[in-house]
Short mmCIF file of C-alpha atoms in Angstrom, two decimals:
data_model
loop_
_atom_site.label_atom_id
_atom_site.label_comp_id
_atom_site.label_asym_id
_atom_site.label_seq_id
_atom_site.Cartn_x
_atom_site.Cartn_y
_atom_site.Cartn_z
CA MET A 1 5.80 101.40 18.97
CA SER A 2 7.91 104.36 20.10
CA GLU A 3 7.02 107.70 21.58
CA PRO A 4 8.79 110.80 22.85
CA TYR A 5 8.25 111.33 26.54
CA THR A 6 9.34 113.51 29.42
CA HIS A 7 11.36 111.57 31.96
CA PRO A 8 10.40 112.09 35.63
CA GLY A 9 12.13 115.12 37.08
CA VAL A 10 12.70 118.59 35.76
CA GLY A 11 15.46 118.69 33.18
CA ARG A 12 16.25 119.53 29.62
CA PHE A 13 16.75 116.10 28.06
CA SER A 14 14.22 113.38 27.25
CA PRO A 15 15.11 110.12 25.49
CA LEU A 16 12.79 108.34 23.10
CA ARG A 17 10.80 105.60 24.84
CA VAL A 18 10.26 102.20 23.21
CA HIS A 19 8.14 99.24 24.33
CA THR A 20 9.33 96.40 22.09
CA PRO A 21 12.32 94.07 22.00
CA VAL A 22 15.35 96.05 20.83
CA TYR A 23 18.08 95.12 18.39
CA ALA A 24 21.10 97.45 18.61
CA CYS A 25 24.29 97.56 16.61
CA GLY A 26 27.61 99.31 17.15
CA ASP A 27 29.40 101.93 15.09
CA LEU A 28 29.13 101.35 11.32
CA HIS A 29 31.66 103.91 10.03
CA GLY A 30 30.96 103.52 6.34
CA ARG A 31 30.55 99.72 6.26
CA ARG A 32 27.36 99.24 4.27
CA ASP A 33 28.22 95.56 3.83
CA LEU A 34 28.17 94.98 7.57
CA LEU A 35 24.95 96.96 7.96
CA ASP A 36 23.34 94.59 5.45
CA GLU A 37 24.68 91.59 7.37
CA PHE A 38 23.23 92.94 10.64
CA LEU A 39 19.84 93.44 8.96
CA ARG A 40 19.91 89.86 7.68
CA TRP A 41 20.58 88.60 11.22
CA VAL A 42 17.63 90.59 12.56
CA GLY A 43 15.39 89.19 9.84
CA ASP A 44 16.47 85.62 10.63
CA ASP A 45 16.37 86.05 14.42
CA ARG A 46 13.03 87.76 15.08
CA ARG A 47 9.82 85.81 15.28
CA PRO A 48 7.40 86.09 12.33
CA GLY A 49 5.19 89.14 12.72
CA GLU A 50 6.97 90.31 15.87
CA ALA A 51 7.21 94.07 16.43
CA VAL A 52 10.81 95.09 17.15
CA THR A 53 12.86 98.29 17.31
CA LEU A 54 16.27 98.58 15.67
CA VAL A 55 18.55 101.09 17.39
CA PHE A 56 21.67 102.17 15.53
CA LEU A 57 24.20 103.64 17.95
CA GLY A 58 25.67 106.34 15.72
CA ASP A 59 28.85 107.04 13.74
CA TYR A 60 27.54 106.09 10.32
CA VAL A 61 30.18 108.06 8.44
CA ASP A 62 34.00 108.36 8.27
CA ARG A 63 36.85 105.84 8.10
CA GLY A 64 35.06 103.14 6.08
CA PRO A 65 34.55 103.32 2.30
CA GLU A 66 30.74 103.67 2.01
CA SER A 67 29.55 106.44 4.29
CA ARG A 68 27.11 107.78 1.71
CA GLN A 69 25.65 104.34 1.14
CA VAL A 70 25.16 103.77 4.88
CA VAL A 71 23.36 107.10 5.26
CA GLU A 72 21.15 106.39 2.25
CA ARG A 73 20.19 102.94 3.57
CA LEU A 74 19.30 104.32 7.00
CA MET A 75 17.28 107.11 5.39
CA ARG A 76 15.30 104.57 3.40
CA GLY A 77 14.30 102.80 6.60
CA PRO A 78 12.79 99.36 7.21
CA GLU A 79 11.52 97.20 4.39
CA ARG A 80 9.98 94.50 6.61
CA PRO A 81 6.68 95.01 8.44
CA GLY A 82 6.86 95.29 12.21
CA GLU A 83 10.24 97.02 12.34
CA THR A 84 10.85 100.51 13.71
CA TRP A 85 14.28 102.03 13.08
CA ILE A 86 15.86 104.65 15.35
CA PRO A 87 19.31 105.81 14.24
CA LEU A 88 21.04 107.76 17.03
CA ARG A 89 23.57 110.56 16.62
CA GLY A 90 27.28 109.89 17.02
CA ASN A 91 30.12 112.35 17.33
CA HIS A 92 31.33 111.62 13.78
CA ASP A 93 27.87 112.33 12.40
CA ARG A 94 27.94 115.68 14.19
CA MET A 95 31.45 116.48 12.89
CA PHE A 96 30.36 115.70 9.34
CA VAL A 97 27.42 118.10 9.60
CA GLU A 98 29.62 120.85 11.07
CA ALA A 99 32.18 120.41 8.28
CA TRP A 100 29.43 120.63 5.66
CA HIS A 101 28.18 123.91 7.11
CA ASP A 102 31.68 125.39 7.42
CA PRO A 103 34.12 123.59 5.09
CA GLU A 104 36.80 126.24 5.64
CA GLY A 105 36.57 126.18 9.44
CA ARG A 106 38.61 124.45 12.10
CA SER A 107 35.96 121.78 12.66
CA ALA A 108 36.29 120.69 9.02
CA GLY A 109 40.03 120.17 9.43
CA ASN A 110 39.46 118.15 12.58
CA TRP A 111 36.85 116.06 10.79
CA ALA A 112 39.22 115.43 7.87
CA MET A 113 41.93 114.15 10.22
CA ASN A 114 39.47 111.75 11.86
CA GLY A 115 38.28 109.79 8.85
CA GLY A 116 36.37 112.52 7.05
CA LEU A 117 38.30 112.18 3.81
CA ALA A 118 36.82 108.70 3.35
CA THR A 119 33.35 110.21 3.71
CA SER A 120 34.18 112.98 1.24
CA ALA A 121 35.38 110.36 -1.24
CA SER A 122 32.16 108.35 -0.88
CA TYR A 123 30.30 111.44 -2.15
CA GLY A 124 32.65 111.75 -5.12
CA ALA A 125 34.76 114.61 -3.79
CA PHE A 126 38.56 114.69 -4.05
CA LEU A 127 39.75 115.84 -0.64
CA PHE A 128 37.46 118.83 0.04
CA GLU A 129 37.06 119.91 -3.58
CA GLY A 130 33.35 120.32 -4.22
CA PHE A 131 32.51 118.57 -0.96
CA PRO A 132 29.49 120.62 0.28
CA ARG A 133 27.97 120.78 -3.21
CA LEU A 134 28.13 116.99 -3.64
CA VAL A 135 26.39 116.14 -0.37
CA PRO A 136 22.58 116.25 -0.71
CA GLU A 137 20.96 118.61 1.78
CA ALA A 138 18.53 115.81 2.64
CA HIS A 139 21.45 113.82 4.06
CA ILE A 140 22.44 116.72 6.30
CA ALA A 141 18.84 117.21 7.43
CA PHE A 142 18.62 113.51 8.27
CA LEU A 143 21.79 113.60 10.39
CA GLU A 144 20.73 116.84 12.09
CA GLY A 145 17.41 115.27 13.07
CA LEU A 146 18.79 112.16 14.76
CA HIS A 147 17.76 111.34 18.32
CA LEU A 148 20.37 111.21 21.09
CA ALA A 149 19.10 108.27 23.16
CA VAL A 150 16.47 105.54 23.46
CA ASP A 151 15.05 104.20 26.74
CA ASP A 152 13.30 100.83 26.89
CA GLY A 153 12.60 101.08 30.63
CA GLU A 154 15.53 98.84 31.56
CA ARG A 155 18.32 100.09 29.31
CA LEU A 156 19.41 103.43 27.89
CA TYR A 157 20.89 103.28 24.39
CA CYS A 158 23.22 106.10 23.29
CA HIS A 159 26.38 106.61 21.28
CA ALA A 160 29.07 107.26 23.89
CA GLY A 161 27.68 107.12 27.43
CA VAL A 162 26.38 109.30 30.24
CA ARG A 163 27.83 111.64 32.84
CA PRO A 164 28.10 109.81 36.21
CA GLY A 165 26.26 111.56 39.02
CA LEU A 166 23.54 112.99 36.78
CA GLY A 167 20.08 111.60 36.06
CA ILE A 168 18.73 111.07 32.57
CA ALA A 169 16.99 114.43 32.45
CA TRP A 170 20.27 116.30 33.01
CA GLN A 171 22.41 114.55 30.40
CA ASP A 172 23.62 116.67 27.47
CA GLU A 173 24.50 116.06 23.85
CA HIS A 174 28.26 116.37 24.28
CA ASP A 175 28.46 113.60 26.88
CA LEU A 176 25.95 111.37 25.09
CA THR A 177 28.04 111.55 21.91
CA TRP A 178 31.64 112.05 23.17
CA ILE A 179 32.20 110.89 26.76
CA ARG A 180 34.70 108.22 27.70
CA GLU A 181 36.03 108.78 31.20
CA PRO A 182 34.71 108.87 33.85
CA PHE A 183 31.80 106.90 32.38
CA LEU A 184 33.83 103.88 31.28
CA ASP A 185 35.26 103.16 34.74
CA GLU A 186 32.72 104.70 37.09
CA ARG A 187 29.14 103.69 37.88
CA HIS A 188 26.54 106.20 36.80
CA ALA A 189 23.42 107.36 38.64
CA LEU A 190 20.84 105.82 36.28
CA ASP A 191 18.70 102.79 37.07
CA ARG A 192 19.49 101.56 33.56
CA LEU A 193 22.15 99.51 31.85
CA VAL A 194 23.71 101.89 29.30
CA VAL A 195 24.24 100.24 25.90
CA HIS A 196 26.76 102.25 23.88
CA GLY A 197 29.36 102.37 21.13
CA HIS A 198 32.10 105.00 20.57
CA THR A 199 34.92 103.29 22.50
CA ILE A 200 36.43 100.42 20.54
CA VAL A 201 36.97 97.08 22.26
CA ARG A 202 38.24 94.75 19.57
CA ASP A 203 37.56 91.63 21.65
CA GLY A 204 34.20 92.95 22.87
CA PRO A 205 31.46 93.30 23.78
CA ASP A 206 32.66 95.04 26.92
CA ALA A 207 30.27 94.17 29.78
CA LYS A 208 30.32 96.03 33.09
CA PRO A 209 27.61 96.17 35.78
CA TRP A 210 26.53 99.62 34.55
CA ARG A 211 27.23 99.51 30.80
CA LEU A 212 27.61 97.32 27.72
CA GLY A 213 29.98 98.59 25.03
CA ILE A 214 29.44 97.07 21.58
CA ASP A 215 31.80 99.06 19.34
CA THR A 216 34.18 96.40 18.07
CA GLY A 217 35.88 98.62 15.48
CA ALA A 218 33.89 97.26 12.54
CA TYR A 219 35.46 99.57 9.96
CA ALA A 220 38.89 97.99 10.62
CA THR A 221 38.06 94.55 12.07
CA SER A 222 35.01 93.69 9.93
CA ARG A 223 33.39 92.64 13.22
CA LEU A 224 30.14 94.53 13.71
CA THR A 225 28.45 93.60 16.99
CA GLY A 226 24.69 93.46 17.47
CA VAL A 227 22.58 92.63 20.51
CA ARG A 228 18.95 91.84 21.17
CA PHE A 229 17.31 92.72 24.49
CA ASP A 230 13.85 91.51 25.47
CA PRO A 231 11.69 93.26 28.08
CA GLY A 232 12.30 91.82 31.55
CA ASN A 233 15.44 89.92 30.51
CA PRO A 234 18.84 91.49 31.31
CA ILE A 235 20.75 88.89 29.27
CA PRO A 236 21.09 89.83 25.58
CA ARG A 237 21.45 87.70 22.52
CA VAL A 238 24.76 88.74 20.96
CA TRP A 239 25.81 88.49 17.33
CA GLN A 240 28.89 89.47 15.31
CA SER A 241 29.31 89.79 11.57
CA GLY A 242 31.35 86.98 10.07
CA VAL A 243 30.85 84.91 13.23
CA GLY A 244 27.14 84.70 13.98
CA PRO A 245 25.58 84.31 17.44
CA LEU A 246 27.99 84.48 20.38
CA HIS A 247 27.22 82.25 23.32
CA GLY A 248 28.06 82.57 27.00
CA ILE A 249 28.16 86.36 27.11
CA GLU A 250 26.23 87.87 29.98
CA THR A 251 25.86 91.41 31.30
CA PRO A 252 26.58 91.40 35.05
CA TRP A 253 23.88 93.98 35.63
CA VAL A 254 22.10 94.46 38.93
CA ARG A 255 19.20 96.88 38.69
CA LYS A 256 19.51 99.71 41.21
CA ALA A 257 16.79 101.73 42.88
CA PRO A 258 16.18 104.97 40.98
CA GLY A 259 17.92 108.05 42.30
CA PRO A 260 16.80 111.66 41.99
CA GLY A 261 16.06 112.56 38.38
CA CYS A 262 16.72 109.06 37.09
#
């Protein structure tokens, strides 16, 4: 139900293409309980036997108490037939991997100050003591192998956003996992709605004509946001943990004609 493809144009980046309805959820940050709640919603919401793709928008580790448990659940993958899971890479997932490779380096200190100590603790390490040894190499390989973006033909799903003025083929990992401005306040050049996390909007989702932000700070608010998009329908079904379906939320998206390299 999903396939790698080369986007029209000559560039260095190709998203993963999917052809099914998509369920996406915002940043998990060590909240295995909210991941389980999202999965229950998907199971209740989808039609029996329907093929769907679950896209996780990155940042599985740090800040929350169960980073290891979130990674292990994502590694295990779907337990229901008809589901395809695509976890995407977030900036915190990248920082975790860099800290594991170089626990004495500057990147490890930066990771620790941005929620990494909670991740270390979830693996049984006190501060950094024994940290690399306690993290299974399979977890690092899993995080290193994550995709950067998914394209369903109408929407691009990624962790942070895209660089305005550039087509899909010319996007790079740093922007896809780290960007805020100018993406948040400036229309991009893609003929896609960009569905992203990374930037917390506690009262979200945050709907703009060119993007839909669904990071509602779940690790602190206990409000994980999920959406379902169906092919040909720009209006998502929206759900939040502890609340259930949200009604009356629309994305004010107007599809644009493709530009060069889009």
